[in-house]
Coordinates of C-alpha atoms and ligand atoms in Angstrom, one line a residue:
M1 CA 97.4 248.3 256.5
Q2 CA 97.9 248.6 260.3
Y3 CA 100.8 246.9 262.1
I4 CA 100.6 245.1 265.5
S5 CA 103.2 243.7 267.8
T6 CA 103.7 239.9 268.4
R7 CA 103.4 240.7 272.1
G8 CA 100.2 242.7 271.8
G9 CA 101.5 245.7 273.8
I10 CA 101.1 248.5 271.3
S11 CA 98.0 249.9 269.6
P12 CA 98.0 249.4 265.8
I13 CA 100.1 251.8 263.8
P14 CA 100.5 252.5 260.1
F15 CA 103.4 251.3 258.0
T16 CA 105.6 254.4 258.2
E17 CA 105.4 254.4 262.0
A18 CA 106.3 250.6 262.0
V19 CA 109.4 251.4 259.9
M20 CA 110.6 254.1 262.2
M21 CA 109.9 252.1 265.3
G22 CA 112.0 249.1 264.2
L23 CA 111.6 246.9 267.2
A24 CA 108.1 247.2 268.8
E25 CA 108.1 249.3 271.9
D26 CA 106.8 246.3 274.0
G27 CA 109.9 244.3 273.0
G28 CA 108.0 242.3 270.3
L29 CA 108.3 242.4 266.5
L30 CA 105.9 244.2 264.2
L31 CA 103.7 242.4 261.8
P32 CA 100.9 243.4 259.4
R33 CA 97.4 242.9 261.0
T34 CA 96.5 240.5 258.1
I35 CA 98.4 239.0 255.2
P36 CA 96.6 240.1 252.0
R37 CA 95.7 237.2 249.7
V38 CA 96.4 237.7 246.0
S39 CA 93.8 236.1 243.7
S40 CA 94.8 233.8 240.8
E41 CA 93.6 236.5 238.3
T42 CA 95.7 239.2 239.9
Y43 CA 98.7 236.9 240.1
A44 CA 98.4 236.0 236.4
S45 CA 98.1 239.7 235.5
W46 CA 101.6 240.3 237.1
Q47 CA 103.3 238.0 234.6
D48 CA 104.9 240.7 232.4
L49 CA 105.8 243.3 235.1
S50 CA 109.3 244.5 235.5
Y51 CA 110.9 244.0 238.9
P52 CA 110.2 247.5 240.1
E53 CA 106.6 247.4 238.8
L54 CA 106.1 244.1 240.6
A55 CA 107.7 245.5 243.8
F56 CA 105.2 248.3 243.8
E57 CA 102.3 245.8 243.4
V58 CA 103.5 243.6 246.3
M59 CA 104.6 246.4 248.6
S60 CA 101.6 248.7 248.1
R61 CA 99.4 245.9 249.5
F62 CA 101.2 246.4 252.8
I63 CA 101.5 250.2 252.7
D64 CA 98.7 252.7 252.7
D65 CA 100.4 255.8 254.1
I66 CA 102.8 256.7 251.3
P67 CA 101.4 258.2 248.1
N68 CA 101.7 255.8 245.2
S69 CA 103.9 258.1 243.1
D70 CA 106.3 258.5 246.0
L71 CA 106.5 254.7 246.6
R72 CA 107.1 254.1 242.9
E73 CA 109.9 256.6 242.9
L74 CA 111.5 255.1 246.0
I75 CA 111.4 251.6 244.5
D76 CA 112.8 252.8 241.2
R77 CA 115.7 254.5 242.8
S78 CA 116.5 251.6 245.1
Y79 CA 116.9 249.1 242.3
A80 CA 118.6 251.4 239.8
T81 CA 121.9 250.6 241.7
F82 CA 121.7 246.9 240.6
D83 CA 123.9 245.8 237.8
H84 CA 121.5 243.4 236.1
P85 CA 118.3 244.4 234.2
E86 CA 116.2 241.7 235.9
I87 CA 117.6 242.8 239.4
T88 CA 117.3 239.2 240.7
P89 CA 117.9 236.9 237.7
L90 CA 117.2 233.2 237.7
V91 CA 119.7 230.9 236.1
H92 CA 119.0 227.2 235.4
H93 CA 121.3 224.3 236.1
G94 CA 120.1 220.8 235.8
T95 CA 116.9 220.5 237.9
L96 CA 117.7 223.5 240.0
H97 CA 117.1 227.2 239.5
I98 CA 119.5 229.6 241.1
L99 CA 118.0 232.9 242.1
E100 CA 121.0 235.4 242.1
L101 CA 120.3 238.0 244.7
F102 CA 123.9 239.4 244.6
H103 CA 123.7 242.0 241.9
G104 CA 123.5 245.0 244.2
P105 CA 126.4 247.3 245.2
T106 CA 127.9 245.0 247.8
F107 CA 127.4 241.7 246.0
A108 CA 125.2 240.2 248.7
F109 CA 121.5 239.7 249.1
K110 CA 121.1 242.2 252.0
D111 CA 121.4 245.0 249.4
V112 CA 117.9 244.0 248.1
A113 CA 116.4 245.2 251.4
L114 CA 118.9 247.8 252.6
Q115 CA 119.0 249.8 249.3
F116 CA 115.2 250.2 249.8
L117 CA 115.4 250.8 253.6
G118 CA 118.0 253.6 253.2
N119 CA 115.9 255.5 250.7
L120 CA 112.8 254.9 252.8
F121 CA 114.5 256.3 256.0
E122 CA 115.7 259.4 254.1
Y123 CA 112.2 260.0 252.7
L124 CA 110.5 259.7 256.1
L125 CA 113.1 261.8 257.9
K126 CA 112.8 264.6 255.4
K127 CA 109.0 264.4 255.7
N128 CA 109.1 264.6 259.5
D129 CA 112.0 267.1 259.5
A130 CA 114.0 264.7 261.7
V131 CA 117.5 263.2 261.7
M132 CA 118.8 259.7 262.5
N133 CA 122.1 258.3 263.6
I134 CA 122.6 254.6 262.7
I135 CA 125.0 252.6 264.9
G136 CA 125.9 249.0 264.3
A137 CA 128.6 246.4 264.8
T138 CA 129.5 244.0 262.0
S139 CA 131.6 240.9 261.6
G140 CA 131.8 241.7 257.9
D141 CA 128.9 241.7 255.5
T142 CA 126.0 243.5 257.1
G143 CA 128.1 246.5 257.7
S144 CA 128.9 247.2 254.0
A145 CA 125.3 246.6 252.9
A146 CA 124.1 249.1 255.5
I147 CA 126.8 251.6 254.6
Y148 CA 125.9 251.4 250.9
G149 CA 122.2 251.7 251.8
V150 CA 122.6 255.1 253.4
R151 CA 125.8 256.6 251.9
G152 CA 125.3 260.2 250.8
K153 CA 121.7 260.4 252.2
E154 CA 120.4 263.5 253.9
K155 CA 119.4 263.5 257.5
I156 CA 121.3 260.2 258.3
N157 CA 124.7 259.5 259.7
I158 CA 126.0 256.0 260.1
F159 CA 128.7 254.6 262.5
I160 CA 129.8 251.0 261.9
L161 CA 132.2 249.3 264.2
H162 CA 134.3 246.4 262.9
P163 CA 137.0 244.3 264.6
H164 CA 140.4 245.7 263.3
K165 CA 142.1 243.2 260.9
R166 CA 139.5 240.5 261.8
V167 CA 137.4 241.0 258.7
S168 CA 138.5 239.9 255.3
P169 CA 140.5 242.4 253.2
V170 CA 137.6 242.7 250.7
Q171 CA 135.1 243.3 253.5
E172 CA 137.3 246.0 255.0
Q173 CA 137.8 247.7 251.7
Q174 CA 134.1 247.6 250.9
M175 CA 133.4 249.5 254.1
T176 CA 136.3 251.9 254.4
T177 CA 136.4 253.1 250.8
V178 CA 133.0 254.7 251.2
T179 CA 134.2 258.2 252.0
D180 CA 130.8 260.1 252.0
A181 CA 130.7 262.6 254.7
N182 CA 127.8 260.8 256.5
V183 CA 129.7 257.5 256.8
F184 CA 132.0 256.7 259.8
N185 CA 133.9 253.5 259.9
I186 CA 135.4 252.6 263.3
A187 CA 137.9 249.8 263.5
I188 CA 138.2 248.7 267.1
R189 CA 141.1 246.9 268.7
G190 CA 139.1 243.9 269.8
T191 CA 136.6 241.3 268.6
F192 CA 133.2 241.4 267.0
D193 CA 131.7 240.6 270.4
D194 CA 133.4 243.6 271.9
G195 CA 131.9 245.8 269.2
Q196 CA 128.5 244.4 269.7
A197 CA 128.7 244.9 273.5
I198 CA 129.6 248.5 273.0
V199 CA 126.8 249.1 270.6
K200 CA 124.4 247.5 273.0
A201 CA 125.6 249.6 275.9
I202 CA 125.2 252.8 273.8
F203 CA 121.6 251.8 272.9
N204 CA 120.9 251.2 276.6
D205 CA 121.8 254.8 277.4
I206 CA 118.2 255.9 276.9
D207 CA 119.0 259.7 277.1
F208 CA 121.7 259.4 274.5
K209 CA 119.5 257.2 272.3
K210 CA 116.7 259.8 272.4
Q211 CA 118.9 262.8 271.9
Y212 CA 120.5 261.4 268.8
N213 CA 117.6 259.4 267.5
L214 CA 119.7 256.2 267.3
G215 CA 118.7 253.7 264.6
A216 CA 119.7 250.1 264.2
I217 CA 120.6 248.0 261.1
N218 CA 119.6 244.6 262.3
S219 CA 117.2 242.4 260.4
I220 CA 114.1 243.0 262.4
N221 CA 112.8 246.0 260.5
W222 CA 109.5 245.0 258.8
A223 CA 110.5 247.0 255.7
R224 CA 113.4 244.6 255.1
V225 CA 111.2 241.6 255.2
L226 CA 108.7 243.2 252.9
A227 CA 111.4 244.1 250.3
Q228 CA 112.5 240.5 250.3
V229 CA 109.0 239.1 249.6
V230 CA 109.2 240.6 246.2
Y231 CA 111.9 238.3 244.7
Y232 CA 109.9 235.2 245.9
V233 CA 106.9 236.4 243.8
H234 CA 109.2 237.5 240.9
S235 CA 110.8 234.1 240.6
C236 CA 107.5 232.2 241.0
L237 CA 106.1 234.2 238.1
H238 CA 109.2 233.4 236.1
I239 CA 108.8 229.6 236.6
N240 CA 105.0 229.8 236.0
R241 CA 105.6 231.6 232.7
H242 CA 107.1 228.4 231.4
E243 CA 105.5 225.8 233.6
H244 CA 101.9 226.8 234.1
D245 CA 100.2 226.1 237.5
K246 CA 103.3 224.4 238.8
A247 CA 104.0 224.6 242.6
V248 CA 107.5 225.5 243.4
D249 CA 109.8 224.9 246.4
F250 CA 112.4 227.4 247.7
A251 CA 115.8 226.4 249.3
V252 CA 116.9 229.2 251.6
P253 CA 120.3 229.5 253.4
T254 CA 119.1 230.7 256.8
G255 CA 120.7 232.6 259.7
N256 CA 118.4 235.2 261.4
F257 CA 115.3 233.7 259.7
G258 CA 114.6 237.1 257.9
D259 CA 114.9 235.8 254.3
I260 CA 112.9 232.6 254.8
F261 CA 110.3 234.5 256.8
A262 CA 109.8 236.7 253.7
G263 CA 109.2 233.4 251.8
Y264 CA 106.6 232.4 254.4
I265 CA 104.8 235.7 253.9
A266 CA 104.9 235.1 250.1
K267 CA 103.6 231.6 250.5
R268 CA 100.5 232.9 252.4
M269 CA 100.0 235.8 250.1
L270 CA 100.1 234.0 246.7
P271 CA 97.3 231.8 245.5
E272 CA 97.1 228.5 247.4
G273 CA 99.7 226.0 246.2
T274 CA 101.9 228.4 244.3
I275 CA 104.7 227.8 246.9
R276 CA 104.7 224.3 248.2
K277 CA 107.5 224.1 250.7
L278 CA 110.3 226.2 252.1
L279 CA 113.5 224.2 252.5
L280 CA 115.3 225.7 255.5
A281 CA 119.1 225.2 255.1
S282 CA 121.5 225.7 258.0
N283 CA 125.2 225.2 258.4
T284 CA 126.6 223.5 261.5
N285 CA 124.7 226.1 263.6
D286 CA 121.5 224.0 263.3
I287 CA 119.1 225.3 265.9
L288 CA 116.5 226.0 263.2
T289 CA 116.9 222.6 261.6
R290 CA 116.3 220.9 265.0
F291 CA 113.3 223.1 265.4
V292 CA 111.7 222.0 262.1
A293 CA 112.7 218.3 262.7
H294 CA 111.4 217.9 266.3
G295 CA 109.9 221.2 267.4
D296 CA 113.0 221.6 269.6
Y297 CA 114.1 225.3 269.7
S298 CA 117.2 225.2 272.0
L299 CA 120.3 227.3 272.0
G300 CA 123.7 225.8 271.3
S301 CA 127.0 227.7 271.2
V302 CA 127.9 229.5 268.0
V303 CA 130.5 227.7 265.8
A304 CA 132.5 229.6 263.1
T305 CA 131.9 228.1 259.6
S306 CA 132.7 228.9 256.0
S307 CA 129.3 230.6 255.7
P308 CA 129.8 233.2 258.5
S309 CA 126.6 235.2 257.8
M310 CA 124.7 232.2 259.0
D311 CA 126.7 231.6 262.2
I312 CA 123.8 232.4 264.4
Q313 CA 121.9 230.6 267.2
A314 CA 118.9 232.7 268.4
A315 CA 117.4 233.9 265.1
S316 CA 116.1 237.5 265.5
N317 CA 113.1 237.0 263.2
F318 CA 111.9 233.7 264.7
E319 CA 109.4 235.3 267.0
R320 CA 107.4 236.4 263.9
Y321 CA 106.9 232.8 262.8
L322 CA 106.3 231.7 266.4
Y323 CA 103.4 234.2 266.6
Y324 CA 101.6 232.5 263.7
L325 CA 102.4 229.1 265.0
L326 CA 100.7 230.0 268.3
D327 CA 97.6 231.1 266.4
E328 CA 98.4 234.8 266.5
N329 CA 98.0 234.8 270.3
P330 CA 100.2 237.6 271.8
V331 CA 99.9 236.3 275.3
H332 CA 101.2 232.8 274.4
T333 CA 103.9 234.4 272.2
T334 CA 105.1 236.6 275.1
A335 CA 105.1 233.7 277.5
A336 CA 107.0 231.5 275.1
M337 CA 109.6 234.2 274.4
S338 CA 110.2 234.8 278.1
Q339 CA 110.6 231.1 278.7
F340 CA 113.2 231.0 275.9
T341 CA 115.0 234.0 277.4
E342 CA 115.1 232.3 280.8
T343 CA 115.9 228.7 279.9
G344 CA 117.4 228.9 276.4
R345 CA 114.9 226.5 275.0
L346 CA 111.3 226.0 273.8
N347 CA 109.5 222.7 273.3
L348 CA 107.1 223.1 270.3
S349 CA 106.8 219.5 269.5
S350 CA 103.0 219.7 269.7
S351 CA 103.1 222.1 266.7
C352 CA 105.3 219.7 264.5
D353 CA 102.5 219.0 262.0
Q354 CA 102.0 222.6 261.3
I355 CA 105.7 223.4 261.1
K356 CA 106.1 220.5 258.6
R357 CA 103.4 221.9 256.4
D358 CA 105.5 225.0 255.9
F359 CA 109.1 223.8 256.1
V360 CA 111.6 221.0 255.4
A361 CA 115.1 221.4 256.9
T362 CA 118.6 220.2 256.5
A363 CA 121.9 221.2 258.0
A364 CA 125.1 221.0 256.0
T365 CA 128.5 220.1 257.5
E366 CA 131.6 222.0 256.4
Q367 CA 132.6 219.0 254.2
E368 CA 129.2 218.9 252.5
V369 CA 129.5 222.6 251.7
L370 CA 132.9 222.0 249.9
E371 CA 131.5 219.0 248.1
T372 CA 128.5 220.9 246.9
I373 CA 130.6 223.7 245.5
Q374 CA 132.8 221.1 243.8
L375 CA 130.0 219.1 242.4
F376 CA 128.2 222.1 241.0
Y377 CA 131.4 223.4 239.4
K378 CA 132.1 220.0 237.8
E379 CA 128.6 219.5 236.5
Y380 CA 127.8 223.0 235.3
G381 CA 130.9 225.2 235.5
Y382 CA 129.0 227.4 237.9
I383 CA 130.6 228.6 241.1
L384 CA 128.4 228.7 244.3
D385 CA 129.4 230.8 247.3
P386 CA 129.4 228.8 250.6
H387 CA 126.1 230.2 251.8
T388 CA 124.4 229.4 248.6
A389 CA 126.0 225.9 248.7
V390 CA 124.3 225.2 252.1
G391 CA 120.9 225.9 250.3
V392 CA 121.8 223.8 247.2
H393 CA 122.8 220.9 249.5
A394 CA 119.3 221.0 251.0
A395 CA 117.7 221.2 247.6
L396 CA 119.6 218.2 246.3
I397 CA 118.5 216.2 249.2
H398 CA 114.8 217.2 249.2
Q399 CA 113.9 217.9 245.6
Q400 CA 110.9 216.0 244.4
K401 CA 110.3 214.9 240.8
G402 CA 108.3 217.4 238.9
I403 CA 108.6 220.2 241.4
P404 CA 111.0 223.0 240.5
V405 CA 113.3 224.1 243.3
I406 CA 114.5 227.7 243.4
C407 CA 117.7 228.1 245.4
L408 CA 118.4 231.5 246.8
S409 CA 121.9 232.6 246.1
T410 CA 122.8 235.1 248.8
A411 CA 126.4 236.2 247.9
H412 CA 128.7 236.4 245.0
P413 CA 131.4 233.7 245.3
A414 CA 134.2 236.2 245.0
K415 CA 133.3 237.5 248.5
F416 CA 134.4 234.1 249.9
G417 CA 137.2 233.2 247.5
E418 CA 139.2 231.3 250.1
T419 CA 136.6 228.6 250.6
V420 CA 135.9 228.4 246.9
S421 CA 139.6 227.9 246.2
K422 CA 139.7 225.2 248.8
A423 CA 136.7 223.4 247.0
I424 CA 137.7 223.7 243.3
G425 CA 141.4 224.6 243.4
I426 CA 141.0 228.0 241.7
P427 CA 139.7 231.3 243.0
P428 CA 136.5 232.8 241.6
E429 CA 136.8 235.7 239.2
M430 CA 136.7 239.0 241.0
P431 CA 134.0 241.4 239.6
H432 CA 135.7 244.6 238.4
A433 CA 134.0 246.7 241.0
L434 CA 135.4 244.6 243.8
A435 CA 138.9 244.4 242.4
A436 CA 139.0 248.2 241.9
L437 CA 138.4 248.8 245.6
A438 CA 142.0 248.0 246.5
D439 CA 143.2 251.2 244.8
K440 CA 140.6 253.5 246.3
K441 CA 141.1 256.0 249.0
S442 CA 139.8 254.8 252.3
R443 CA 138.7 256.4 255.6
C444 CA 138.5 254.7 258.9
E445 CA 139.0 255.6 262.6
L446 CA 141.1 253.1 264.6
M447 CA 140.1 253.1 268.3
D448 CA 140.4 251.1 271.5
A449 CA 137.4 248.9 272.3
D450 CA 136.4 251.5 274.9
R451 CA 132.8 252.4 275.1
N452 CA 133.3 255.9 276.5
L453 CA 135.8 256.8 273.8
I454 CA 133.6 255.5 271.1
Q455 CA 130.5 257.2 272.5
D456 CA 132.3 260.5 272.6
F457 CA 133.4 260.1 269.0
I458 CA 129.8 259.5 268.0
R459 CA 128.5 262.4 270.0
H460 CA 131.1 264.6 268.3
H461 CA 130.1 263.5 264.8
A462 CA 126.4 262.8 265.2
L463 CA 123.6 264.7 263.5
E464 CA 121.5 266.7 265.9
Q465 CA 117.9 267.6 265.7
Q466 CA 117.5 271.3 265.1
Ligands
PLP501 C1 122.5 237.5 256.0 C2 122.9 236.4 255.1 C3 122.2 235.1 255.1 C4 121.1 234.8 256.1 O1 119.9 235.5 256.0 P1 118.9 235.6 257.2 O2 117.9 236.5 256.7 O3 119.7 236.1 258.3 O4 118.4 234.2 257.4 C5 122.6 234.2 254.2 N1 123.6 234.4 253.3 C6 124.3 235.6 253.3 C7 125.4 235.8 252.3 C8 123.9 236.6 254.2 O5 124.6 237.8 254.1

């Protein structure tokens, strides 16, 4: 499989080069040249595969430059860190099916992709005899999933900036108790935006970026999308084992459009009609809901909510869907993206029919999130985290008789105990591994939000190409 850019400015490259490139060199996003279709016979033959076996079948259709045995080994190792035998189990409550994506080491769905990406980076760097230094800023969750993805790996160092005392105690512990020699936590005296601005400035230092082979942890890497396609297929198979030939809907709590875009790829890959609709669920930051409803993609300002991992306006993976919406035309995609950069808005109302064939969308208010957590606890004794509740709220509104809805559960409720307590009056039970963090040794550098100081620190501790 060859990969192309949404902006048409690079010649096609194989999978491993697309992974190492991250963002396409022309500023676009990388996509497979075609989306492989799986026949009904093949789909049926996957019924009894384990999660890692299925991951191999799905991923190998997009990868032809890693030997099969190596790919199998990478997949096996990536999912051995999950604490559930089914990796992403489906639990059933009333008419809804909750797909628990939080059984990885940091109790959030980003582990599904980042455990794989960390192993993949290490494998490719060893092969090319190269090193990488990953730099990122986090407001909480992505940082720990990235750190756990690469801890202890050869050829990779990671530097994560977080705002000192402005992440939750659990989030801070999750990051700073990882004391592997290749992990550097930097608490800055400042905000998340200060951290992000510093990281951006360091990436813009082209000589520095080249010299230390800087890598990013954002959600635009194609390998992250690909790893996420697997659980859509896995959960469809699970439903179809009991309800033959039934189309399913997915409800997806959405921020950067990475997770739901993986669902879009799965929808196009699986036999026609396997996935009916993707229910796009936003919190108060509803740019994507407005896009689905009216074709109006226009920036608002970011509002802080109880589902912070979805407090996003411009969604970094949106350009991938836009490319398909504009008939895979890179010239039109480039023009649309530069218009969006200049004016902060895009009018895609002429594409509304197409958008509505793929998506239905709903935004949840803060009150609705609390009510959904409450309702689900009362009815089923099951505790939703606030992100998952945004998706379940959309599912309850849009579910149709006879069509199963799978709701993606993107975080363990214990990570957002305050909101849960507010909704149901008691805090969720802490998993042992999270509770134990408080007694662990931690390592973290406290620094002023000064770009030069931080860049010097990184220079001093970065891996260098021999
Ligand atoms: C990242 C994240 C999301 C949003 O996923 P996107 O791929 O950015 O749309 C939802 N819930 C949680 C808990 C997350 O960490």
